[in-house]
mmCIF file of C-alpha atoms and ligand atoms in Angstrom:
data_model
loop_
_atom_site.group_PDB
_atom_site.id
_atom_site.type_symbol
_atom_site.label_atom_id
_atom_site.label_comp_id
_atom_site.label_asym_id
_atom_site.label_seq_id
_atom_site.Cartn_x
_atom_site.Cartn_y
_atom_site.Cartn_z
ATOM 1 C CA MET A 1 -176.123 -153.202 102.234
ATOM 2 C CA SER A 2 -177.538 -153.036 98.089
ATOM 3 C CA GLY A 3 -175.014 -151.293 97.731
ATOM 4 C CA ILE A 4 -172.737 -154.086 98.335
ATOM 5 C CA ILE A 5 -174.875 -157.294 96.488
ATOM 6 C CA ASP A 6 -174.854 -155.171 94.004
ATOM 7 C CA PHE A 7 -170.923 -155.484 93.781
ATOM 8 C CA LEU A 8 -170.829 -158.768 94.114
ATOM 9 C CA LYS A 9 -173.662 -159.437 91.695
ATOM 10 C CA SER A 10 -171.357 -157.102 89.263
ATOM 11 C CA VAL A 11 -168.105 -159.583 90.350
ATOM 12 C CA VAL A 12 -170.225 -162.527 89.479
ATOM 13 C CA GLY A 13 -172.101 -160.371 86.225
ATOM 14 C CA ILE A 14 -175.355 -161.454 87.596
ATOM 15 C CA CYS A 15 -177.954 -159.007 85.876
ATOM 16 C CA ASN A 16 -181.379 -157.708 86.735
ATOM 17 C CA THR A 17 -182.856 -158.670 83.561
ATOM 18 C CA LYS A 18 -185.219 -162.584 83.434
ATOM 19 C CA GLU A 19 -185.624 -165.166 81.526
ATOM 20 C CA LEU A 20 -188.276 -164.835 79.742
ATOM 21 C CA SER A 21 -190.697 -168.173 79.378
ATOM 22 C CA SER A 22 -190.537 -169.787 76.652
ATOM 23 C CA ASP A 23 -194.008 -169.838 76.353
ATOM 24 C CA LEU A 24 -194.389 -166.644 76.272
ATOM 25 C CA TRP A 25 -192.712 -166.611 72.307
ATOM 26 C CA ARG A 26 -191.352 -168.358 69.352
ATOM 27 C CA LEU A 27 -189.043 -169.136 66.575
ATOM 28 C CA GLU A 28 -190.046 -168.731 62.843
ATOM 29 C CA ARG A 29 -187.392 -169.202 61.242
ATOM 30 C CA LYS A 30 -185.467 -166.208 61.754
ATOM 31 C CA ASN A 31 -187.244 -163.854 63.538
ATOM 32 C CA ILE A 32 -189.051 -164.397 66.549
ATOM 33 C CA ILE A 33 -192.427 -163.060 67.602
ATOM 34 C CA LEU A 34 -193.705 -162.514 71.492
ATOM 35 C CA GLN A 35 -196.543 -160.042 72.564
ATOM 36 C CA PRO A 36 -195.387 -157.862 74.691
ATOM 37 C CA GLY A 37 -198.986 -157.069 75.834
ATOM 38 C CA LYS A 38 -198.966 -160.484 78.014
ATOM 39 C CA VAL A 39 -195.783 -159.848 79.303
ATOM 40 C CA MET A 40 -196.267 -158.535 82.665
ATOM 41 C CA GLU A 41 -192.292 -156.631 81.716
ATOM 42 C CA LEU A 42 -192.693 -155.120 78.814
ATOM 43 C CA LYS A 43 -195.915 -153.672 79.682
ATOM 44 C CA LYS A 44 -193.899 -150.258 80.810
ATOM 45 C CA PRO A 45 -191.657 -147.957 79.616
ATOM 46 C CA GLY A 46 -188.104 -149.422 81.242
ATOM 47 C CA GLY A 47 -188.463 -152.709 81.221
ATOM 48 C CA ALA A 48 -187.140 -155.097 80.118
ATOM 49 C CA VAL A 49 -186.397 -159.849 79.048
ATOM 50 C CA TYR A 50 -183.457 -162.244 77.565
ATOM 51 C CA LEU A 51 -184.628 -164.371 76.086
ATOM 52 C CA LYS A 52 -182.352 -167.419 75.450
ATOM 53 C CA GLY A 53 -182.701 -171.180 74.219
ATOM 54 C CA ARG A 54 -184.981 -172.668 71.335
ATOM 55 C CA GLY A 55 -182.850 -172.698 68.963
ATOM 56 C CA LEU A 56 -181.066 -169.280 69.567
ATOM 57 C CA SER A 57 -177.558 -169.042 68.720
ATOM 58 C CA LYS A 58 -177.229 -166.414 71.632
ATOM 59 C CA PRO A 59 -178.457 -164.663 74.337
ATOM 60 C CA ILE A 60 -181.909 -161.708 72.870
ATOM 61 C CA LEU A 61 -181.984 -159.059 75.547
ATOM 62 C CA VAL A 62 -185.441 -156.047 74.394
ATOM 63 C CA VAL A 63 -186.114 -153.363 76.197
ATOM 64 C CA HIS A 64 -189.762 -150.784 76.256
ATOM 65 C CA THR A 65 -188.107 -148.033 76.450
ATOM 66 C CA ASP A 66 -189.404 -144.684 77.358
ATOM 67 C CA GLY A 67 -189.690 -143.108 73.842
ATOM 68 C CA ASP A 68 -191.916 -146.214 74.773
ATOM 69 C CA GLU A 69 -190.941 -148.106 71.182
ATOM 70 C CA TYR A 70 -188.943 -152.056 71.802
ATOM 71 C CA VAL A 71 -185.421 -152.219 70.708
ATOM 72 C CA CYS A 72 -183.574 -155.277 70.476
ATOM 73 C CA PHE A 73 -179.958 -156.550 70.476
ATOM 74 C CA THR A 74 -178.029 -159.805 70.592
ATOM 75 C CA ASN A 75 -177.602 -159.367 75.222
ATOM 76 C CA LYS A 76 -173.189 -159.905 74.922
ATOM 77 C CA CYS A 77 -171.358 -157.107 76.178
ATOM 78 C CA THR A 78 -168.576 -156.664 73.816
ATOM 79 C CA HIS A 79 -166.096 -156.446 75.893
ATOM 80 C CA ILE A 80 -164.207 -159.790 76.726
ATOM 81 C CA GLY A 81 -165.787 -161.066 79.169
ATOM 82 C CA GLY A 82 -169.017 -160.926 76.991
ATOM 83 C CA ARG A 83 -171.551 -160.344 80.043
ATOM 84 C CA ARG A 84 -175.269 -159.712 79.287
ATOM 85 C CA LEU A 85 -176.931 -156.422 79.948
ATOM 86 C CA ASP A 86 -179.281 -154.610 81.248
ATOM 87 C CA PRO A 87 -181.614 -151.156 80.612
ATOM 88 C CA VAL A 88 -180.012 -148.271 83.249
ATOM 89 C CA PRO A 89 -183.812 -147.342 85.013
ATOM 90 C CA GLY A 90 -183.640 -143.409 84.821
ATOM 91 C CA GLN A 91 -181.774 -143.216 81.380
ATOM 92 C CA SER A 92 -181.499 -144.153 77.598
ATOM 93 C CA ALA A 93 -178.800 -147.757 78.203
ATOM 94 C CA LEU A 94 -177.706 -150.193 78.204
ATOM 95 C CA ARG A 95 -175.000 -151.344 81.219
ATOM 96 C CA CYS A 96 -172.951 -154.717 81.264
ATOM 97 C CA CYS A 97 -173.309 -156.789 84.351
ATOM 98 C CA SER A 98 -169.734 -157.369 84.593
ATOM 99 C CA ILE A 99 -167.148 -154.806 87.068
ATOM 100 C CA SER A 100 -166.121 -152.858 84.670
ATOM 101 C CA HIS A 101 -169.555 -152.208 83.557
ATOM 102 C CA SER A 102 -169.052 -151.187 79.789
ATOM 103 C CA THR A 103 -172.283 -148.944 79.323
ATOM 104 C CA TYR A 104 -174.093 -147.732 75.689
ATOM 105 C CA ASP A 105 -176.396 -146.441 74.512
ATOM 106 C CA LEU A 106 -181.000 -147.652 72.290
ATOM 107 C CA LYS A 107 -178.741 -147.603 69.323
ATOM 108 C CA GLY A 108 -175.823 -150.066 71.441
ATOM 109 C CA ASN A 109 -173.290 -147.440 70.327
ATOM 110 C CA ILE A 110 -171.458 -147.016 73.598
ATOM 111 C CA ILE A 111 -170.385 -143.868 76.120
ATOM 112 C CA SER A 112 -168.649 -145.701 78.285
ATOM 113 C CA GLY A 113 -167.209 -148.365 79.866
ATOM 114 C CA PRO A 114 -163.661 -150.560 78.807
ATOM 115 C CA ALA A 115 -165.947 -152.848 75.390
ATOM 116 C CA LYS A 116 -164.497 -151.473 72.330
ATOM 117 C CA LYS A 117 -167.301 -152.517 69.772
ATOM 118 C CA LYS A 118 -170.824 -150.650 69.555
ATOM 119 C CA LEU A 119 -173.770 -154.055 70.766
ATOM 120 C CA THR A 120 -174.892 -156.071 68.381
ATOM 121 C CA ARG A 121 -178.397 -153.920 67.327
ATOM 122 C CA HIS A 122 -181.501 -156.385 65.409
ATOM 123 C CA LYS A 123 -184.556 -155.080 64.043
ATOM 124 C CA VAL A 124 -188.000 -154.743 65.385
ATOM 125 C CA GLU A 125 -191.727 -153.810 63.728
ATOM 126 C CA LYS A 126 -194.724 -153.898 65.778
ATOM 127 C CA THR A 127 -197.239 -155.591 64.226
ATOM 128 C CA ASP A 128 -200.757 -157.017 64.692
ATOM 129 C CA GLU A 129 -199.294 -160.299 64.916
ATOM 130 C CA GLY A 130 -196.707 -158.984 67.935
ATOM 131 C CA LEU A 131 -193.402 -157.553 67.785
ATOM 132 C CA ILE A 132 -191.553 -159.550 65.767
ATOM 133 C CA ILE A 133 -188.016 -159.035 65.499
ATOM 134 C CA TYR A 134 -186.045 -159.946 62.450
ATOM 135 C CA LEU A 135 -182.586 -161.991 63.803
ATOM 136 C CA ASP A 136 -180.705 -161.611 60.618
ATOM 137 C CA LYS A 137 -181.455 -157.939 59.676
ATOM 138 C CA LYS A 138 -179.287 -156.293 62.295
ATOM 139 C CA ILE A 139 -179.286 -151.972 62.120
HETATM 140 S S1 FES B 227 -168.155 -157.537 80.028
HETATM 141 FE FE1 FES B 227 -168.876 -155.599 79.893
HETATM 142 S S2 FES B 227 -167.409 -155.062 80.190
HETATM 143 FE FE2 FES B 227 -166.381 -156.721 80.311
#
């Protein structure tokens, strides 16, 4: 049954990663600041959330990696459909929520699927203030 549900979700492009409440992050100039310790989904490696609105031109995906780091991407597959992304459980990878499932490594490089360009990855820094995501610093 879950196979059918997963198939239908991919047909319409529904991801599993949830949007983070706008109460839990802020945008200061071109930087996002959030407290990962206050975000249930980011407390454990493998978790992820995405942010949108509040002055962001594009949604942003934040992933807590199995290596206990945080990585951040513009949450948009580079294939023509431009669908959002989910982390792949148990793998260091992100997968597009479309039926074509382009898959990327955690540096944004393409692993498989029809996408032709790597993801836009943003610099992230862990500070005493929290996580700072530099929207204008692409890596
Ligand atoms: S939109 Fe991602 S593979 Fe088509």
